[in-house]
Amino acid sequence: MKLMKYFFALLTATLVAGCGGSNDEPISTVSQAGATPAAGAPLTLDKVAGTGGFNALLAAAAKADLGGALADPNARLTVLAPTDDAFNRFAAQLGFASASAMVEALPAATLKSILTYHVLPERKQASDLRATPVEPTLFAFEGNPSALAFDSSQSGVTISDAAMTSAKVTATDIAASNGVIHVIDKVLVPPGVLNLVQMAQVNPQLSSLVDAVVAADLQGVLSGPGPFTVFAPTNEAFSQAPAGLSKQQLATVLTYHALDKQVLASQIPFGTPVKTLASQTIAINAGNPPTISDTTAAAARIVATDIRASNGVAHVIDKVLIPAL
C-alpha cells in the first residue's frame, strides 16, 4: 500500500520546491566568500572550496579522509557544498557549540557518510540537475546508493533529505578541474546515520517531540542501540495534545509512541494489536492514509513513513496518541 508522505514526496531523497531567485545563469563565484578561483587553469575541488571559504566542509572532509578524493585530478565529481553557516546551524541542532566542535566530536565514519551524501559521482551542471530529477550519491545505505531528488519546478532548485528537511541551491556551476560545486544553505541528512533523537533534532517540525523527550528524560533510551519504531507527532499535533502532565505521565505518553523493534511501512501488522514500550497496545488500521487507534475516539493519521535512523525507524503522525494514564 502506498502511504501518504508528509513534508516530502520521497523519504530517502525528496524535493520541496520553493527556492527564491533564478539560477538560469551559471555562477562562477563562490558566494560564501565572494572570491573567485585563481587565474589560469581551474583548480581542483579542494582548492576551489578553500578559496571559497568552505572551512567546515574541508575540516570534515579531512577528518573523514575524503580530502584526497576532492584533490584527485582524475575525478569528475559534483559537490553540493553547505556553507559554514549551514554547518554551524546543523551543529547547533545536534547540541554542539560550533561546526568545529561537531567535527571534532563526531566519528570519522559518521562524517564520511554525511559528506558522501553530498557528492554525485559524475560532473553535473545546474542544467543537468534541472533535467534529471533524481541522481545517485556516493553514499550507500543497506548496500544501495542513496539518491537525491532535485526540484526546479519554481525559479530555483531545492533538495530534500531523509530527515524531511530541504536545502536551497544558492550558487551553481562553480568550476573545478575535476568537477563542479553547487552551494547549498543546509547540511543534508542521509538515512541510517543519525539516531532517532538526532533525526528529530534536525527537523524543526518535530521540535515539540524533542522537547517532550527531554522533559521526560527519555533521550538516552531513544538514542540507544534499539532498534525502535517511533510514531512521531508533529508540532501541530502536540499543540492539540493535553497539557499539564506530570513527568511520569509524559513518559507514559511518549513510550506509547514507541515499539521495541523496527517495523517498516511494509511490515506494519494492520488490524493486529501492537504492544508499545508503555506496555499498552495500539491498533494500526489499513487505509489511505493508515491510522492508529488509541484510547480516544479520534485516530491519528500516519502521514509519512520509513524515516530511517541508525537505531530504527520513525513514522510521522498528525495526532499525539493518548494511553490510559
PDB file of C-alpha atoms in Angstrom:
ATOM      1  CA  MET A   1       0.000   0.000   0.000  1.00  0.00           C
ATOM      2  CA  LYS A   2       1.331   3.358  -0.928  1.00  0.00           C
ATOM      3  CA  LEU A   3       1.430   5.533   2.156  1.00  0.00           C
ATOM      4  CA  MET A   4       0.894   9.270   2.083  1.00  0.00           C
ATOM      5  CA  LYS A   5       4.058  11.271   2.531  1.00  0.00           C
ATOM      6  CA  TYR A   6       4.389  14.371   4.742  1.00  0.00           C
ATOM      7  CA  PHE A   7       6.666  17.346   4.063  1.00  0.00           C
ATOM      8  CA  PHE A   8       8.369  15.422   1.323  1.00  0.00           C
ATOM      9  CA  ALA A   9       7.475  13.157  -1.546  1.00  0.00           C
ATOM     10  CA  LEU A  10      10.392  10.787  -1.267  1.00  0.00           C
ATOM     11  CA  LEU A  11      11.792   9.930   2.192  1.00  0.00           C
ATOM     12  CA  THR A  12      15.197   8.827   1.065  1.00  0.00           C
ATOM     13  CA  ALA A  13      15.547  11.788  -1.229  1.00  0.00           C
ATOM     14  CA  THR A  14      12.704  14.207  -1.502  1.00  0.00           C
ATOM     15  CA  LEU A  15      12.223  17.578  -3.087  1.00  0.00           C
ATOM     16  CA  VAL A  16      10.294  20.572  -1.910  1.00  0.00           C
ATOM     17  CA  ALA A  17      10.002  23.396  -4.394  1.00  0.00           C
ATOM     18  CA  GLY A  18      10.464  26.999  -3.431  1.00  0.00           C
ATOM     19  CA  CYS A  19      13.982  28.339  -3.896  1.00  0.00           C
ATOM     20  CA  GLY A  20      13.845  32.066  -4.475  1.00  0.00           C
ATOM     21  CA  GLY A  21      15.785  33.727  -7.253  1.00  0.00           C
ATOM     22  CA  SER A  22      16.912  32.318 -10.554  1.00  0.00           C
ATOM     23  CA  ASN A  23      19.839  30.007 -11.253  1.00  0.00           C
ATOM     24  CA  ASP A  24      19.454  30.045 -15.022  1.00  0.00           C
ATOM     25  CA  GLU A  25      22.818  31.737 -15.438  1.00  0.00           C
ATOM     26  CA  PRO A  26      25.905  29.868 -14.180  1.00  0.00           C
ATOM     27  CA  ILE A  27      27.527  31.487 -11.171  1.00  0.00           C
ATOM     28  CA  SER A  28      31.305  31.385 -11.358  1.00  0.00           C
ATOM     29  CA  THR A  29      31.999  32.875  -7.961  1.00  0.00           C
ATOM     30  CA  VAL A  30      31.680  31.247  -4.575  1.00  0.00           C
ATOM     31  CA  SER A  31      29.025  33.371  -2.914  1.00  0.00           C
ATOM     32  CA  GLN A  32      30.019  32.400   0.634  1.00  0.00           C
ATOM     33  CA  ALA A  33      33.284  34.295   0.496  1.00  0.00           C
ATOM     34  CA  GLY A  34      32.804  36.395  -2.615  1.00  0.00           C
ATOM     35  CA  ALA A  35      36.069  35.047  -4.018  1.00  0.00           C
ATOM     36  CA  THR A  36      36.969  33.654  -7.426  1.00  0.00           C
ATOM     37  CA  PRO A  37      39.433  30.909  -8.271  1.00  0.00           C
ATOM     38  CA  ALA A  38      42.931  31.982  -9.220  1.00  0.00           C
ATOM     39  CA  ALA A  39      43.579  32.949 -12.808  1.00  0.00           C
ATOM     40  CA  GLY A  40      44.645  30.228 -15.215  1.00  0.00           C
ATOM     41  CA  ALA A  41      43.601  26.604 -15.238  1.00  0.00           C
ATOM     42  CA  PRO A  42      40.737  25.675 -12.871  1.00  0.00           C
ATOM     43  CA  LEU A  43      41.818  24.382  -9.506  1.00  0.00           C
ATOM     44  CA  THR A  44      40.798  21.029  -8.039  1.00  0.00           C
ATOM     45  CA  LEU A  45      37.683  20.827  -5.886  1.00  0.00           C
ATOM     46  CA  ASP A  46      39.555  21.075  -2.594  1.00  0.00           C
ATOM     47  CA  LYS A  47      41.382  24.203  -3.732  1.00  0.00           C
ATOM     48  CA  VAL A  48      38.219  25.836  -5.041  1.00  0.00           C
ATOM     49  CA  ALA A  49      36.451  25.035  -1.748  1.00  0.00           C
ATOM     50  CA  GLY A  50      39.369  26.526   0.154  1.00  0.00           C
ATOM     51  CA  THR A  51      39.301  29.674  -1.966  1.00  0.00           C
ATOM     52  CA  GLY A  52      35.578  29.974  -1.337  1.00  0.00           C
ATOM     53  CA  GLY A  53      35.910  29.701   2.435  1.00  0.00           C
ATOM     54  CA  PHE A  54      34.159  26.346   2.926  1.00  0.00           C
ATOM     55  CA  ASN A  55      36.182  25.716   6.060  1.00  0.00           C
ATOM     56  CA  ALA A  56      33.757  23.389   7.865  1.00  0.00           C
ATOM     57  CA  LEU A  57      33.315  21.237   4.772  1.00  0.00           C
ATOM     58  CA  LEU A  58      37.061  20.883   4.316  1.00  0.00           C
ATOM     59  CA  ALA A  59      37.648  20.174   8.022  1.00  0.00           C
ATOM     60  CA  ALA A  60      35.027  17.433   7.943  1.00  0.00           C
ATOM     61  CA  ALA A  61      36.482  16.037   4.718  1.00  0.00           C
ATOM     62  CA  ALA A  62      39.959  15.948   6.238  1.00  0.00           C
ATOM     63  CA  LYS A  63      38.783  14.001   9.293  1.00  0.00           C
ATOM     64  CA  ALA A  64      36.713  11.671   7.106  1.00  0.00           C
ATOM     65  CA  ASP A  65      39.759  11.055   4.887  1.00  0.00           C
ATOM     66  CA  LEU A  66      37.988  12.461   1.838  1.00  0.00           C
ATOM     67  CA  GLY A  67      40.460  15.224   1.086  1.00  0.00           C
ATOM     68  CA  GLY A  68      42.260  13.018  -1.394  1.00  0.00           C
ATOM     69  CA  ALA A  69      39.057  12.393  -3.346  1.00  0.00           C
ATOM     70  CA  LEU A  70      38.454  16.128  -3.698  1.00  0.00           C
ATOM     71  CA  ALA A  71      42.058  16.650  -4.801  1.00  0.00           C
ATOM     72  CA  ASP A  72      42.118  13.721  -7.255  1.00  0.00           C
ATOM     73  CA  PRO A  73      42.867  15.248 -10.673  1.00  0.00           C
ATOM     74  CA  ASN A  74      41.157  12.321 -12.408  1.00  0.00           C
ATOM     75  CA  ALA A  75      37.867  12.698 -10.535  1.00  0.00           C
ATOM     76  CA  ARG A  76      34.733  14.082 -12.139  1.00  0.00           C
ATOM     77  CA  LEU A  77      32.556  14.857  -9.140  1.00  0.00           C
ATOM     78  CA  THR A  78      29.677  17.130  -8.237  1.00  0.00           C
ATOM     79  CA  VAL A  79      29.828  18.543  -4.703  1.00  0.00           C
ATOM     80  CA  LEU A  80      26.748  20.003  -3.043  1.00  0.00           C
ATOM     81  CA  ALA A  81      28.618  22.254  -0.641  1.00  0.00           C
ATOM     82  CA  PRO A  82      26.945  23.547   2.539  1.00  0.00           C
ATOM     83  CA  THR A  83      28.210  26.914   3.707  1.00  0.00           C
ATOM     84  CA  ASP A  84      29.943  27.368   7.052  1.00  0.00           C
ATOM     85  CA  ASP A  85      26.726  28.949   8.343  1.00  0.00           C
ATOM     86  CA  ALA A  86      24.841  25.808   7.321  1.00  0.00           C
ATOM     87  CA  PHE A  87      27.328  23.611   9.182  1.00  0.00           C
ATOM     88  CA  ASN A  88      27.083  25.807  12.279  1.00  0.00           C
ATOM     89  CA  ARG A  89      23.269  25.570  12.280  1.00  0.00           C
ATOM     90  CA  PHE A  90      23.455  21.803  11.863  1.00  0.00           C
ATOM     91  CA  ALA A  91      25.913  21.575  14.754  1.00  0.00           C
ATOM     92  CA  ALA A  92      23.639  23.663  16.978  1.00  0.00           C
ATOM     93  CA  GLN A  93      20.678  21.404  16.204  1.00  0.00           C
ATOM     94  CA  LEU A  94      22.711  18.427  17.379  1.00  0.00           C
ATOM     95  CA  GLY A  95      23.761  20.229  20.546  1.00  0.00           C
ATOM     96  CA  PHE A  96      27.299  21.261  19.610  1.00  0.00           C
ATOM     97  CA  ALA A  97      28.729  24.731  20.234  1.00  0.00           C
ATOM     98  CA  SER A  98      30.031  25.078  16.677  1.00  0.00           C
ATOM     99  CA  ALA A  99      30.779  23.235  13.486  1.00  0.00           C
ATOM    100  CA  SER A 100      34.361  22.821  14.666  1.00  0.00           C
ATOM    101  CA  ALA A 101      33.202  21.179  17.887  1.00  0.00           C
ATOM    102  CA  MET A 102      30.903  18.895  15.925  1.00  0.00           C
ATOM    103  CA  VAL A 103      33.633  17.815  13.523  1.00  0.00           C
ATOM    104  CA  GLU A 104      35.929  17.118  16.458  1.00  0.00           C
ATOM    105  CA  ALA A 105      33.287  15.074  18.294  1.00  0.00           C
ATOM    106  CA  LEU A 106      31.686  13.016  15.527  1.00  0.00           C
ATOM    107  CA  PRO A 107      33.383   9.801  14.399  1.00  0.00           C
ATOM    108  CA  ALA A 108      35.146   9.910  11.059  1.00  0.00           C
ATOM    109  CA  ALA A 109      32.765   7.276   9.707  1.00  0.00           C
ATOM    110  CA  THR A 110      29.746   9.451  10.522  1.00  0.00           C
ATOM    111  CA  LEU A 111      31.282  12.475   8.832  1.00  0.00           C
ATOM    112  CA  LYS A 112      32.152  10.367   5.797  1.00  0.00           C
ATOM    113  CA  SER A 113      28.566   9.173   5.488  1.00  0.00           C
ATOM    114  CA  ILE A 114      27.209  12.713   5.731  1.00  0.00           C
ATOM    115  CA  LEU A 115      29.684  14.141   3.237  1.00  0.00           C
ATOM    116  CA  THR A 116      29.371  11.398   0.617  1.00  0.00           C
ATOM    117  CA  TYR A 117      25.614  12.075   0.651  1.00  0.00           C
ATOM    118  CA  HIS A 118      26.577  15.493  -0.744  1.00  0.00           C
ATOM    119  CA  VAL A 119      28.652  14.128  -3.639  1.00  0.00           C
ATOM    120  CA  LEU A 120      27.444  12.866  -7.021  1.00  0.00           C
ATOM    121  CA  PRO A 121      29.799  10.503  -8.859  1.00  0.00           C
ATOM    122  CA  GLU A 122      29.613  12.490 -12.118  1.00  0.00           C
ATOM    123  CA  ARG A 123      30.051  16.127 -13.058  1.00  0.00           C
ATOM    124  CA  LYS A 124      26.562  17.635 -13.189  1.00  0.00           C
ATOM    125  CA  GLN A 125      25.973  21.205 -14.212  1.00  0.00           C
ATOM    126  CA  ALA A 126      22.928  23.065 -12.915  1.00  0.00           C
ATOM    127  CA  SER A 127      21.140  22.403 -16.192  1.00  0.00           C
ATOM    128  CA  ASP A 128      21.691  18.657 -15.699  1.00  0.00           C
ATOM    129  CA  LEU A 129      20.154  18.750 -12.246  1.00  0.00           C
ATOM    130  CA  ARG A 130      17.097  20.533 -13.606  1.00  0.00           C
ATOM    131  CA  ALA A 131      16.735  17.996 -16.414  1.00  0.00           C
ATOM    132  CA  THR A 132      17.257  14.852 -14.287  1.00  0.00           C
ATOM    133  CA  PRO A 133      15.187  14.957 -11.093  1.00  0.00           C
ATOM    134  CA  VAL A 134      16.899  12.033  -9.325  1.00  0.00           C
ATOM    135  CA  GLU A 135      20.643  11.461  -9.032  1.00  0.00           C
ATOM    136  CA  PRO A 136      22.593   8.809  -7.081  1.00  0.00           C
ATOM    137  CA  THR A 137      25.127   9.934  -4.486  1.00  0.00           C
ATOM    138  CA  LEU A 138      28.346   8.336  -3.273  1.00  0.00           C
ATOM    139  CA  PHE A 139      26.594   7.380  -0.014  1.00  0.00           C
ATOM    140  CA  ALA A 140      25.225   3.835   0.163  1.00  0.00           C
ATOM    141  CA  PHE A 141      22.568   2.686   2.630  1.00  0.00           C
ATOM    142  CA  GLU A 142      21.984  -1.024   3.147  1.00  0.00           C
ATOM    143  CA  GLY A 143      24.099  -1.774   0.115  1.00  0.00           C
ATOM    144  CA  ASN A 144      22.328   0.561  -2.286  1.00  0.00           C
ATOM    145  CA  PRO A 145      23.290   4.067  -3.430  1.00  0.00           C
ATOM    146  CA  SER A 146      21.119   6.732  -1.835  1.00  0.00           C
ATOM    147  CA  ALA A 147      19.670   9.096  -4.394  1.00  0.00           C
ATOM    148  CA  LEU A 148      18.833  12.771  -4.120  1.00  0.00           C
ATOM    149  CA  ALA A 149      15.995  14.389  -5.988  1.00  0.00           C
ATOM    150  CA  PHE A 150      16.165  17.903  -7.375  1.00  0.00           C
ATOM    151  CA  ASP A 151      13.096  20.071  -7.817  1.00  0.00           C
ATOM    152  CA  SER A 152      13.261  23.007 -10.178  1.00  0.00           C
ATOM    153  CA  SER A 153       9.523  23.488 -10.622  1.00  0.00           C
ATOM    154  CA  GLN A 154       9.866  27.072  -9.476  1.00  0.00           C
ATOM    155  CA  SER A 155      12.620  29.608 -10.084  1.00  0.00           C
ATOM    156  CA  GLY A 156      15.409  27.763  -8.295  1.00  0.00           C
ATOM    157  CA  VAL A 157      16.481  24.280  -7.233  1.00  0.00           C
ATOM    158  CA  THR A 158      15.597  22.689  -3.890  1.00  0.00           C
ATOM    159  CA  ILE A 159      16.819  19.422  -2.379  1.00  0.00           C
ATOM    160  CA  SER A 160      15.213  17.494   0.469  1.00  0.00           C
ATOM    161  CA  ASP A 161      16.760  14.810   2.640  1.00  0.00           C
ATOM    162  CA  ALA A 162      15.943  11.776   4.752  1.00  0.00           C
ATOM    163  CA  ALA A 163      15.169  13.936   7.799  1.00  0.00           C
ATOM    164  CA  MET A 164      12.310  15.704   5.975  1.00  0.00           C
ATOM    165  CA  THR A 165      14.192  18.982   5.621  1.00  0.00           C
ATOM    166  CA  SER A 166      15.113  20.853   2.469  1.00  0.00           C
ATOM    167  CA  ALA A 167      18.116  22.799   1.202  1.00  0.00           C
ATOM    168  CA  LYS A 168      18.137  25.587  -1.342  1.00  0.00           C
ATOM    169  CA  VAL A 169      20.803  25.754  -4.019  1.00  0.00           C
ATOM    170  CA  THR A 170      22.161  29.279  -3.687  1.00  0.00           C
ATOM    171  CA  ALA A 171      25.000  29.258  -6.232  1.00  0.00           C
ATOM    172  CA  THR A 172      25.729  26.942  -9.145  1.00  0.00           C
ATOM    173  CA  ASP A 173      28.348  25.815 -11.651  1.00  0.00           C
ATOM    174  CA  ILE A 174      31.464  26.752  -9.696  1.00  0.00           C
ATOM    175  CA  ALA A 175      34.058  25.117 -11.916  1.00  0.00           C
ATOM    176  CA  ALA A 176      36.952  22.964 -10.774  1.00  0.00           C
ATOM    177  CA  SER A 177      39.377  20.966 -12.872  1.00  0.00           C
ATOM    178  CA  ASN A 178      37.971  17.708 -11.502  1.00  0.00           C
ATOM    179  CA  GLY A 179      34.316  18.573 -11.024  1.00  0.00           C
ATOM    180  CA  VAL A 180      31.842  21.266 -10.095  1.00  0.00           C
ATOM    181  CA  ILE A 181      30.456  22.779  -6.895  1.00  0.00           C
ATOM    182  CA  HIS A 182      26.895  23.891  -6.219  1.00  0.00           C
ATOM    183  CA  VAL A 183      26.395  25.795  -2.958  1.00  0.00           C
ATOM    184  CA  ILE A 184      23.520  24.855  -0.630  1.00  0.00           C
ATOM    185  CA  ASP A 185      22.228  26.506   2.528  1.00  0.00           C
ATOM    186  CA  LYS A 186      21.741  23.384   4.686  1.00  0.00           C
ATOM    187  CA  VAL A 187      23.567  20.189   5.564  1.00  0.00           C
ATOM    188  CA  LEU A 188      21.728  17.248   4.008  1.00  0.00           C
ATOM    189  CA  VAL A 189      20.992  14.349   6.372  1.00  0.00           C
ATOM    190  CA  PRO A 190      21.344  10.828   4.933  1.00  0.00           C
ATOM    191  CA  PRO A 191      19.276   7.842   6.028  1.00  0.00           C
ATOM    192  CA  GLY A 192      20.571   5.490   8.692  1.00  0.00           C
ATOM    193  CA  VAL A 193      23.349   7.704  10.088  1.00  0.00           C
ATOM    194  CA  LEU A 194      21.853   9.778  12.929  1.00  0.00           C
ATOM    195  CA  ASN A 195      19.867   8.153  15.734  1.00  0.00           C
ATOM    196  CA  LEU A 196      16.128   8.704  16.207  1.00  0.00           C
ATOM    197  CA  VAL A 197      16.540  11.601  18.625  1.00  0.00           C
ATOM    198  CA  GLN A 198      19.035  13.329  16.349  1.00  0.00           C
ATOM    199  CA  MET A 199      16.773  12.866  13.322  1.00  0.00           C
ATOM    200  CA  ALA A 200      14.059  14.703  15.239  1.00  0.00           C
ATOM    201  CA  GLN A 201      16.504  17.382  16.432  1.00  0.00           C
ATOM    202  CA  VAL A 202      17.429  18.401  12.887  1.00  0.00           C
ATOM    203  CA  ASN A 203      13.783  18.779  11.819  1.00  0.00           C
ATOM    204  CA  PRO A 204      12.105  21.977  13.073  1.00  0.00           C
ATOM    205  CA  GLN A 205       8.678  20.382  12.553  1.00  0.00           C
ATOM    206  CA  LEU A 206       9.476  17.853  15.293  1.00  0.00           C
ATOM    207  CA  SER A 207      10.857  20.257  17.892  1.00  0.00           C
ATOM    208  CA  SER A 208       7.926  19.716  20.264  1.00  0.00           C
ATOM    209  CA  LEU A 209       8.617  15.989  20.237  1.00  0.00           C
ATOM    210  CA  VAL A 210      12.258  16.648  21.093  1.00  0.00           C
ATOM    211  CA  ASP A 211      11.273  18.969  23.945  1.00  0.00           C
ATOM    212  CA  ALA A 212       8.898  16.333  25.330  1.00  0.00           C
ATOM    213  CA  VAL A 213      11.513  13.575  25.100  1.00  0.00           C
ATOM    214  CA  VAL A 214      13.997  15.734  27.011  1.00  0.00           C
ATOM    215  CA  ALA A 215      11.396  16.723  29.620  1.00  0.00           C
ATOM    216  CA  ALA A 216      10.587  13.052  30.204  1.00  0.00           C
ATOM    217  CA  ASP A 217      14.290  12.171  30.318  1.00  0.00           C
ATOM    218  CA  LEU A 218      13.926   9.626  27.521  1.00  0.00           C
ATOM    219  CA  GLN A 219      16.616  10.917  25.168  1.00  0.00           C
ATOM    220  CA  GLY A 220      19.108   8.374  26.441  1.00  0.00           C
ATOM    221  CA  VAL A 221      16.724   5.496  25.814  1.00  0.00           C
ATOM    222  CA  LEU A 222      15.745   6.562  22.296  1.00  0.00           C
ATOM    223  CA  SER A 223      19.371   7.302  21.426  1.00  0.00           C
ATOM    224  CA  GLY A 224      20.325   3.776  22.455  1.00  0.00           C
ATOM    225  CA  PRO A 225      21.067   0.849  20.147  1.00  0.00           C
ATOM    226  CA  GLY A 226      17.455  -0.228  19.730  1.00  0.00           C
ATOM    227  CA  PRO A 227      16.139  -0.973  17.236  1.00  0.00           C
ATOM    228  CA  PHE A 228      12.988   1.043  17.834  1.00  0.00           C
ATOM    229  CA  THR A 229       9.979   2.212  15.884  1.00  0.00           C
ATOM    230  CA  VAL A 230       8.734   5.674  16.818  1.00  0.00           C
ATOM    231  CA  PHE A 231       5.440   7.203  15.744  1.00  0.00           C
ATOM    232  CA  ALA A 232       6.478  10.865  15.748  1.00  0.00           C
ATOM    233  CA  PRO A 233       3.802  13.547  16.253  1.00  0.00           C
ATOM    234  CA  THR A 234       4.361  16.891  14.549  1.00  0.00           C
ATOM    235  CA  ASN A 235       4.432  20.237  16.332  1.00  0.00           C
ATOM    236  CA  GLU A 236       0.833  20.824  15.233  1.00  0.00           C
ATOM    237  CA  ALA A 237      -0.160  17.514  16.784  1.00  0.00           C
ATOM    238  CA  PHE A 238       1.437  18.500  20.087  1.00  0.00           C
ATOM    239  CA  SER A 239      -0.394  21.827  20.039  1.00  0.00           C
ATOM    240  CA  GLN A 240      -3.666  19.881  20.289  1.00  0.00           C
ATOM    241  CA  ALA A 241      -2.473  17.460  22.987  1.00  0.00           C
ATOM    242  CA  PRO A 242      -3.399  17.578  26.707  1.00  0.00           C
ATOM    243  CA  ALA A 243      -1.187  19.852  28.798  1.00  0.00           C
ATOM    244  CA  GLY A 244      -0.128  19.776  32.435  1.00  0.00           C
ATOM    245  CA  LEU A 245       1.041  16.157  32.512  1.00  0.00           C
ATOM    246  CA  SER A 246       3.447  15.011  35.200  1.00  0.00           C
ATOM    247  CA  LYS A 247       6.863  13.743  34.171  1.00  0.00           C
ATOM    248  CA  GLN A 248       5.732  10.150  34.672  1.00  0.00           C
ATOM    249  CA  GLN A 249       2.554  10.691  32.656  1.00  0.00           C
ATOM    250  CA  LEU A 250       4.563  12.336  29.879  1.00  0.00           C
ATOM    251  CA  ALA A 251       6.941   9.371  29.843  1.00  0.00           C
ATOM    252  CA  THR A 252       3.970   7.026  29.529  1.00  0.00           C
ATOM    253  CA  VAL A 253       2.563   9.053  26.642  1.00  0.00           C
ATOM    254  CA  LEU A 254       5.887   9.070  24.796  1.00  0.00           C
ATOM    255  CA  THR A 255       6.664   5.389  25.293  1.00  0.00           C
ATOM    256  CA  TYR A 256       3.144   4.711  23.990  1.00  0.00           C
ATOM    257  CA  HIS A 257       4.513   6.013  20.675  1.00  0.00           C
ATOM    258  CA  ALA A 258       7.446   3.566  20.560  1.00  0.00           C
ATOM    259  CA  LEU A 259       7.919  -0.122  19.780  1.00  0.00           C
ATOM    260  CA  ASP A 260      10.877  -2.251  20.848  1.00  0.00           C
ATOM    261  CA  LYS A 261      11.605  -3.369  17.287  1.00  0.00           C
ATOM    262  CA  GLN A 262      11.970  -1.867  13.837  1.00  0.00           C
ATOM    263  CA  VAL A 263       8.758  -2.027  11.826  1.00  0.00           C
ATOM    264  CA  LEU A 264       8.970  -0.580   8.327  1.00  0.00           C
ATOM    265  CA  ALA A 265       5.853   0.530   6.468  1.00  0.00           C
ATOM    266  CA  SER A 266       5.796  -2.722   4.521  1.00  0.00           C
ATOM    267  CA  GLN A 267       5.863  -4.691   7.785  1.00  0.00           C
ATOM    268  CA  ILE A 268       3.035  -2.972   9.662  1.00  0.00           C
ATOM    269  CA  PRO A 269       0.626  -5.608  11.019  1.00  0.00           C
ATOM    270  CA  PHE A 270      -2.662  -3.944  10.160  1.00  0.00           C
ATOM    271  CA  GLY A 271      -5.575  -4.978  12.339  1.00  0.00           C
ATOM    272  CA  THR A 272      -3.415  -6.645  14.974  1.00  0.00           C
ATOM    273  CA  PRO A 273      -2.880  -5.113  18.449  1.00  0.00           C
ATOM    274  CA  VAL A 274       0.703  -3.869  18.748  1.00  0.00           C
ATOM    275  CA  LYS A 275       2.383  -3.667  22.149  1.00  0.00           C
ATOM    276  CA  THR A 276       4.257  -0.422  22.836  1.00  0.00           C
ATOM    277  CA  LEU A 277       7.055   0.410  25.262  1.00  0.00           C
ATOM    278  CA  ALA A 278       4.360   1.695  27.607  1.00  0.00           C
ATOM    279  CA  SER A 279       3.089  -1.922  27.880  1.00  0.00           C
ATOM    280  CA  GLN A 280      -0.196  -0.809  26.309  1.00  0.00           C
ATOM    281  CA  THR A 281      -1.363  -1.686  22.812  1.00  0.00           C
ATOM    282  CA  ILE A 282      -2.279   0.380  19.780  1.00  0.00           C
ATOM    283  CA  ALA A 283      -4.152  -0.725  16.674  1.00  0.00           C
ATOM    284  CA  ILE A 284      -2.903   0.261  13.224  1.00  0.00           C
ATOM    285  CA  ASN A 285      -5.645   0.380  10.627  1.00  0.00           C
ATOM    286  CA  ALA A 286      -5.226  -0.004   6.877  1.00  0.00           C
ATOM    287  CA  GLY A 287      -6.331   2.958   4.787  1.00  0.00           C
ATOM    288  CA  ASN A 288      -5.124   5.821   2.679  1.00  0.00           C
ATOM    289  CA  PRO A 289      -3.574   7.094   4.825  1.00  0.00           C
ATOM    290  CA  PRO A 290      -3.393   4.400   7.511  1.00  0.00           C
ATOM    291  CA  THR A 291      -4.469   5.398  11.012  1.00  0.00           C
ATOM    292  CA  ILE A 292      -3.619   4.470  14.592  1.00  0.00           C
ATOM    293  CA  SER A 293      -6.320   3.977  17.211  1.00  0.00           C
ATOM    294  CA  ASP A 294      -5.577   4.878  20.838  1.00  0.00           C
ATOM    295  CA  THR A 295      -7.788   5.280  23.922  1.00  0.00           C
ATOM    296  CA  THR A 296      -9.590   8.277  22.402  1.00  0.00           C
ATOM    297  CA  ALA A 297     -12.265   8.413  19.726  1.00  0.00           C
ATOM    298  CA  ALA A 298     -10.045  10.199  17.210  1.00  0.00           C
ATOM    299  CA  ALA A 299      -7.439   8.188  15.319  1.00  0.00           C
ATOM    300  CA  ALA A 300      -4.021   9.517  14.299  1.00  0.00           C
ATOM    301  CA  ARG A 301      -3.137   9.509  10.623  1.00  0.00           C
ATOM    302  CA  ILE A 302       0.243   8.170   9.503  1.00  0.00           C
ATOM    303  CA  VAL A 303       1.365  10.925   7.145  1.00  0.00           C
ATOM    304  CA  ALA A 304       4.988   9.909   6.448  1.00  0.00           C
ATOM    305  CA  THR A 305       6.786   6.611   6.730  1.00  0.00           C
ATOM    306  CA  ASP A 306      10.196   4.955   6.833  1.00  0.00           C
ATOM    307  CA  ILE A 307      12.380   7.747   8.155  1.00  0.00           C
ATOM    308  CA  ARG A 308      15.446   5.609   8.674  1.00  0.00           C
ATOM    309  CA  ALA A 309      17.735   6.251  11.636  1.00  0.00           C
ATOM    310  CA  SER A 310      20.792   4.378  12.847  1.00  0.00           C
ATOM    311  CA  ASN A 311      18.760   2.735  15.610  1.00  0.00           C
ATOM    312  CA  GLY A 312      15.396   2.227  13.986  1.00  0.00           C
ATOM    313  CA  VAL A 313      12.673   3.930  12.010  1.00  0.00           C
ATOM    314  CA  ALA A 314      10.173   6.747  12.523  1.00  0.00           C
ATOM    315  CA  HIS A 315       6.745   7.264  11.022  1.00  0.00           C
ATOM    316  CA  VAL A 316       5.183  10.724  11.289  1.00  0.00           C
ATOM    317  CA  ILE A 317       1.650  11.083  12.674  1.00  0.00           C
ATOM    318  CA  ASP A 318      -0.717  14.049  12.946  1.00  0.00           C
ATOM    319  CA  LYS A 319      -2.027  13.425  16.479  1.00  0.00           C
ATOM    320  CA  VAL A 320      -0.474  12.649  19.861  1.00  0.00           C
ATOM    321  CA  LEU A 321      -1.519   9.151  20.909  1.00  0.00           C
ATOM    322  CA  ILE A 322      -3.146   9.060  24.344  1.00  0.00           C
ATOM    323  CA  PRO A 323      -2.728   5.931  26.518  1.00  0.00           C
ATOM    324  CA  ALA A 324      -4.516   5.063  29.724  1.00  0.00           C
ATOM    325  CA  LEU A 325      -2.943   7.325  32.362  1.00  0.00           C
TER     326      LEU A 325
END
